[in-house]
Amino acid sequence: MKTEHIKITDIVAQENDLSRAADILRAGGLVVFPTETVYGLGGDATRDEAAKKIYAAKGRPSDNPLIIHIAEPSEAELYAKTHELYYKLAKAFMPGPLTLVLKSKGVVCKEAVCGGETLAVRIPEHKGCQQLLKAVNEPIVAPSANLSKHTSPVTAEHVYSDLNGKISLILDGGKCQGGIESTVLDVTGNIPRILRAGLVTKEMIEKVREVEKARGVVTYGV
Ligand code: AMP
Ligand code: MG
């Protein structure tokens, strides 16, 4: 497979390029896109074949679920059971580098969630990524765009060296600002649990006063 590399900018992603990317995603193909944390390797979250291709391209163990990317907090309603705490955290940190784990409604394909009953949801802030999500009008499932066990990529060149020939298109938005992955916070239980530390810290989460009031302090652990 030939991997195409197209430059987009953060501010003005060309419409044609985005609609090409959206077409590839809708056809079950893979597109790499920039976010404010690291580059993501995206596929249509409703298609098992897309998730299978992601696991294969990365060499990722197939028991490690993927995060879905959506454009607006309310879109999560379609795929997961949301609640008051979800909306409080969404108001404080979304769009941004916080991923929330919710109970799944089973709409996202089984391959992406490894047959599990939960779903990790993120709303990226990156303008080009937001435009892509709106163009494709489907949730995009995406891990970081590197080979499994390699460092998460912050440049398109890094993506290219890991995944050349395995993906159809890289949307190059320049260097990702964050460089560190999103924080993964499980809000399926009574006490929010940080499953992966990231740019949104425990302290930042606890500052959302209602979180403390409603659910007690945040803990760490799988
Ligand atoms: P990556 O795809 O490399 O950015 O990593 C995604 C992270 O989110 C991994 O640590 C996954 O284990 C975690 N993750 C994704 N989906 C879920 C889920 N449903 N429940 C718990 N953790 C999840
Ligand atoms: Mg990763």
Coordinates of C-alpha atoms and ligand atoms in Angstrom, one line a residue:
M1 CA 0.0 0.0 0.0
K2 CA 1.3 3.5 -0.8
T3 CA 1.2 5.9 2.1
E4 CA 0.3 9.4 1.1
H5 CA 1.5 12.3 3.1
I6 CA -0.5 15.6 2.9
K7 CA 0.3 18.8 4.9
I8 CA -2.6 20.5 6.6
T9 CA -2.3 23.4 8.9
D10 CA -3.8 23.7 12.3
I11 CA -5.9 26.7 11.2
V12 CA -6.9 25.9 7.6
A13 CA -7.2 22.2 6.7
Q14 CA -8.0 22.0 3.0
E15 CA -11.5 20.8 2.4
N16 CA -10.5 18.5 -0.4
D17 CA -7.9 16.7 1.7
L18 CA -10.4 16.3 4.6
S19 CA -13.1 14.9 2.4
R20 CA -10.5 12.5 0.9
A21 CA -9.6 11.4 4.4
A22 CA -13.3 11.1 5.3
D23 CA -13.9 8.9 2.2
I24 CA -11.0 6.6 3.2
L25 CA -12.4 6.3 6.7
R26 CA -15.9 5.6 5.5
A27 CA -14.5 2.8 3.2
G28 CA -12.9 1.1 6.2
G29 CA -9.4 2.4 5.6
L30 CA -6.9 4.1 8.0
V31 CA -5.9 7.7 8.2
V32 CA -3.3 9.3 10.5
F33 CA -4.3 12.7 11.9
P34 CA -2.8 15.2 14.3
T35 CA -4.2 15.9 17.8
E36 CA -3.1 18.3 20.6
T37 CA -1.4 15.3 22.3
V38 CA 0.2 12.9 19.7
Y39 CA -0.7 11.6 16.2
G40 CA -3.6 9.2 16.1
L41 CA -4.1 6.2 13.8
G42 CA -7.8 6.4 12.9
G43 CA -10.5 4.2 11.6
D44 CA -14.3 4.2 11.5
A45 CA -15.4 3.2 15.0
T46 CA -18.4 1.4 13.8
R47 CA -16.5 -1.1 11.5
D48 CA -14.8 -4.2 12.9
E49 CA -12.6 -4.3 9.8
A50 CA -11.2 -0.9 10.5
A51 CA -10.3 -1.8 14.1
K52 CA -8.7 -5.1 12.9
K53 CA -6.5 -3.1 10.5
I54 CA -5.4 -0.8 13.3
Y55 CA -4.3 -3.7 15.5
A56 CA -2.5 -5.3 12.6
A57 CA -0.8 -2.0 11.5
K58 CA 0.5 -1.3 15.0
G59 CA 1.2 -4.9 16.1
R60 CA -1.0 -4.0 19.1
P61 CA -2.2 -6.8 21.3
S62 CA -5.9 -7.3 20.5
D63 CA -6.9 -7.2 24.2
N64 CA -6.0 -3.5 24.6
P65 CA -9.1 -1.4 23.7
L66 CA -9.1 1.7 21.6
I67 CA -10.3 5.2 22.4
I68 CA -13.1 6.7 20.3
H69 CA -12.9 10.3 19.2
I70 CA -16.0 12.5 18.8
A71 CA -16.5 16.2 18.1
E72 CA -19.0 17.2 20.9
P73 CA -19.7 16.0 24.4
S74 CA -23.4 15.2 23.6
E75 CA -22.3 12.8 20.8
A76 CA -21.2 10.4 23.5
E77 CA -24.9 9.8 24.2
L78 CA -25.1 7.7 21.0
Y79 CA -22.4 5.3 22.1
A80 CA -22.2 5.3 25.9
K81 CA -24.2 5.8 29.1
T82 CA -23.4 9.3 30.1
H83 CA -24.1 10.9 33.5
E84 CA -23.9 14.1 35.5
L85 CA -20.2 13.6 36.3
Y86 CA -19.4 13.0 32.6
Y87 CA -20.9 16.4 31.7
K88 CA -19.1 18.2 34.6
L89 CA -15.8 16.8 33.5
A90 CA -16.6 17.4 29.8
K91 CA -17.4 21.1 30.6
A92 CA -14.1 21.5 32.4
F93 CA -11.7 19.6 30.1
M94 CA -13.3 18.8 26.7
P95 CA -12.3 19.4 24.1
G96 CA -8.9 18.6 25.5
P97 CA -6.5 15.8 26.6
L98 CA -8.9 13.9 28.9
T99 CA -10.4 10.5 28.0
L100 CA -13.4 9.3 29.9
V101 CA -14.3 5.6 30.3
L102 CA -18.0 5.1 30.3
K103 CA -20.4 2.1 30.1
S104 CA -20.8 1.3 26.4
K105 CA -24.1 1.1 24.6
G106 CA -22.6 -1.5 22.2
V107 CA -22.8 0.6 19.1
V108 CA -19.0 0.9 18.6
C109 CA -17.7 -2.3 17.0
K110 CA -16.6 -5.2 19.3
E111 CA -13.1 -5.3 17.9
A112 CA -12.4 -1.7 19.0
V113 CA -13.5 -2.4 22.6
C114 CA -12.1 -6.0 22.7
G115 CA -15.6 -7.2 23.4
G116 CA -15.7 -5.2 26.7
E117 CA -18.7 -3.4 28.2
T118 CA -17.0 0.0 28.6
L119 CA -16.0 2.7 26.1
A120 CA -13.2 5.3 26.3
V121 CA -14.3 8.7 24.8
R122 CA -12.2 11.6 23.9
I123 CA -12.8 15.0 22.2
P124 CA -9.6 16.4 20.7
E125 CA -9.1 20.1 20.7
H126 CA -6.9 20.2 17.6
K127 CA -8.6 22.2 14.9
G128 CA -7.6 19.9 12.0
C129 CA -8.8 16.9 13.9
Q130 CA -12.1 18.6 14.8
Q131 CA -12.6 19.4 11.1
L132 CA -11.9 15.8 10.2
L133 CA -14.4 14.5 12.7
K134 CA -17.0 16.8 11.4
A135 CA -16.2 15.8 7.8
V136 CA -16.5 12.1 8.4
N137 CA -19.5 12.5 10.7
E138 CA -18.8 9.1 12.5
P139 CA -16.8 8.4 15.6
I140 CA -13.1 7.7 14.9
V141 CA -11.4 5.0 16.8
A142 CA -7.7 5.7 17.2
P143 CA -4.7 4.7 19.2
S144 CA -1.4 6.6 18.9
A145 CA 0.1 6.3 15.4
N146 CA 3.2 4.2 16.3
L147 CA 4.2 0.6 16.2
S148 CA 3.3 -1.1 19.5
K149 CA 6.0 -0.5 22.2
H150 CA 7.5 2.5 20.2
T151 CA 7.2 6.1 21.4
S152 CA 4.0 7.9 20.6
P153 CA 4.6 10.2 17.6
V154 CA 4.5 14.0 17.7
T155 CA 5.6 14.5 14.0
A156 CA 4.3 13.1 10.7
E157 CA 7.9 12.0 9.9
H158 CA 7.9 9.8 13.0
V159 CA 4.6 8.3 11.9
Y160 CA 6.0 7.7 8.5
S161 CA 9.0 5.9 9.7
D162 CA 6.8 3.5 11.8
L163 CA 3.8 3.0 9.5
N164 CA 4.9 3.7 5.9
G165 CA 3.1 1.2 3.6
K166 CA 0.6 0.2 6.3
I167 CA -1.8 3.1 6.1
S168 CA -3.4 5.1 3.2
L169 CA -3.0 8.7 4.4
I170 CA -1.1 10.9 6.8
L171 CA -2.6 14.3 7.5
D172 CA 0.4 16.3 8.6
G173 CA -0.5 19.2 10.9
G174 CA 3.1 19.8 12.1
K175 CA 4.4 19.0 15.5
C176 CA 1.8 18.1 18.2
Q177 CA 1.8 20.6 21.0
G178 CA 1.2 18.2 24.0
G179 CA 3.6 15.4 23.3
I180 CA 2.1 13.4 26.1
E181 CA -1.0 11.2 25.8
S182 CA -4.4 12.0 27.2
T183 CA -5.3 11.2 30.8
V184 CA -7.6 8.1 30.9
L185 CA -10.1 8.5 33.7
D186 CA -12.6 5.7 34.5
V187 CA -15.9 7.2 35.6
T188 CA -18.0 4.0 35.4
G189 CA -17.9 3.5 39.2
N190 CA -18.5 5.6 42.3
I191 CA -14.9 6.9 42.5
P192 CA -13.1 8.2 39.4
R193 CA -9.9 6.2 38.7
I194 CA -7.0 7.4 36.7
L195 CA -6.0 4.5 34.5
R196 CA -3.3 6.4 32.6
A197 CA -1.7 9.6 33.8
G198 CA -1.5 12.3 31.2
L199 CA -1.8 16.1 30.6
V200 CA -4.9 16.5 32.8
T201 CA -3.6 15.8 36.3
K202 CA -5.4 14.4 39.4
E203 CA -5.2 17.9 41.0
M204 CA -6.9 19.4 37.9
I205 CA -9.6 16.8 38.1
E206 CA -10.1 17.4 41.8
K207 CA -10.5 21.1 41.3
V208 CA -13.7 20.4 39.6
R209 CA -15.4 20.9 43.0
E210 CA -18.5 19.0 42.2
V211 CA -16.4 15.9 41.4
E212 CA -15.2 15.8 45.0
K213 CA -18.6 16.5 46.4
A214 CA -20.3 13.9 44.2
R215 CA -17.9 11.1 44.1
G216 CA -15.1 11.5 46.7
V217 CA -11.4 11.9 45.8
V218 CA -9.9 10.5 42.6
T219 CA -7.8 7.3 43.0
Y220 CA -5.2 5.6 40.8
G221 CA -5.3 2.1 39.6
V222 CA -6.6 -0.3 37.0
Ligands
AMP1 P1 -3.4 4.4 23.1 O1 -4.4 3.9 22.2 O2 -2.0 3.8 22.8 O3 -3.4 5.9 23.1 O4 -3.9 3.9 24.5 C1 -5.2 4.0 24.9 C2 -5.3 3.8 26.3 O5 -6.7 3.8 26.7 C3 -4.8 2.4 26.7 O6 -4.1 2.6 27.9 C4 -6.1 1.6 26.9 O7 -5.9 0.6 27.8 C5 -7.0 2.7 27.4 N1 -8.4 2.3 27.1 C6 -9.0 2.4 26.0 N2 -10.3 1.9 26.1 C7 -10.5 1.6 27.4 C8 -11.6 1.1 28.1 N3 -12.7 0.8 27.5 N4 -11.4 0.9 29.4 C9 -10.2 1.1 30.0 N5 -9.1 1.6 29.4 C10 -9.3 1.9 28.1
MG2 MG 0.0 4.5 22.5

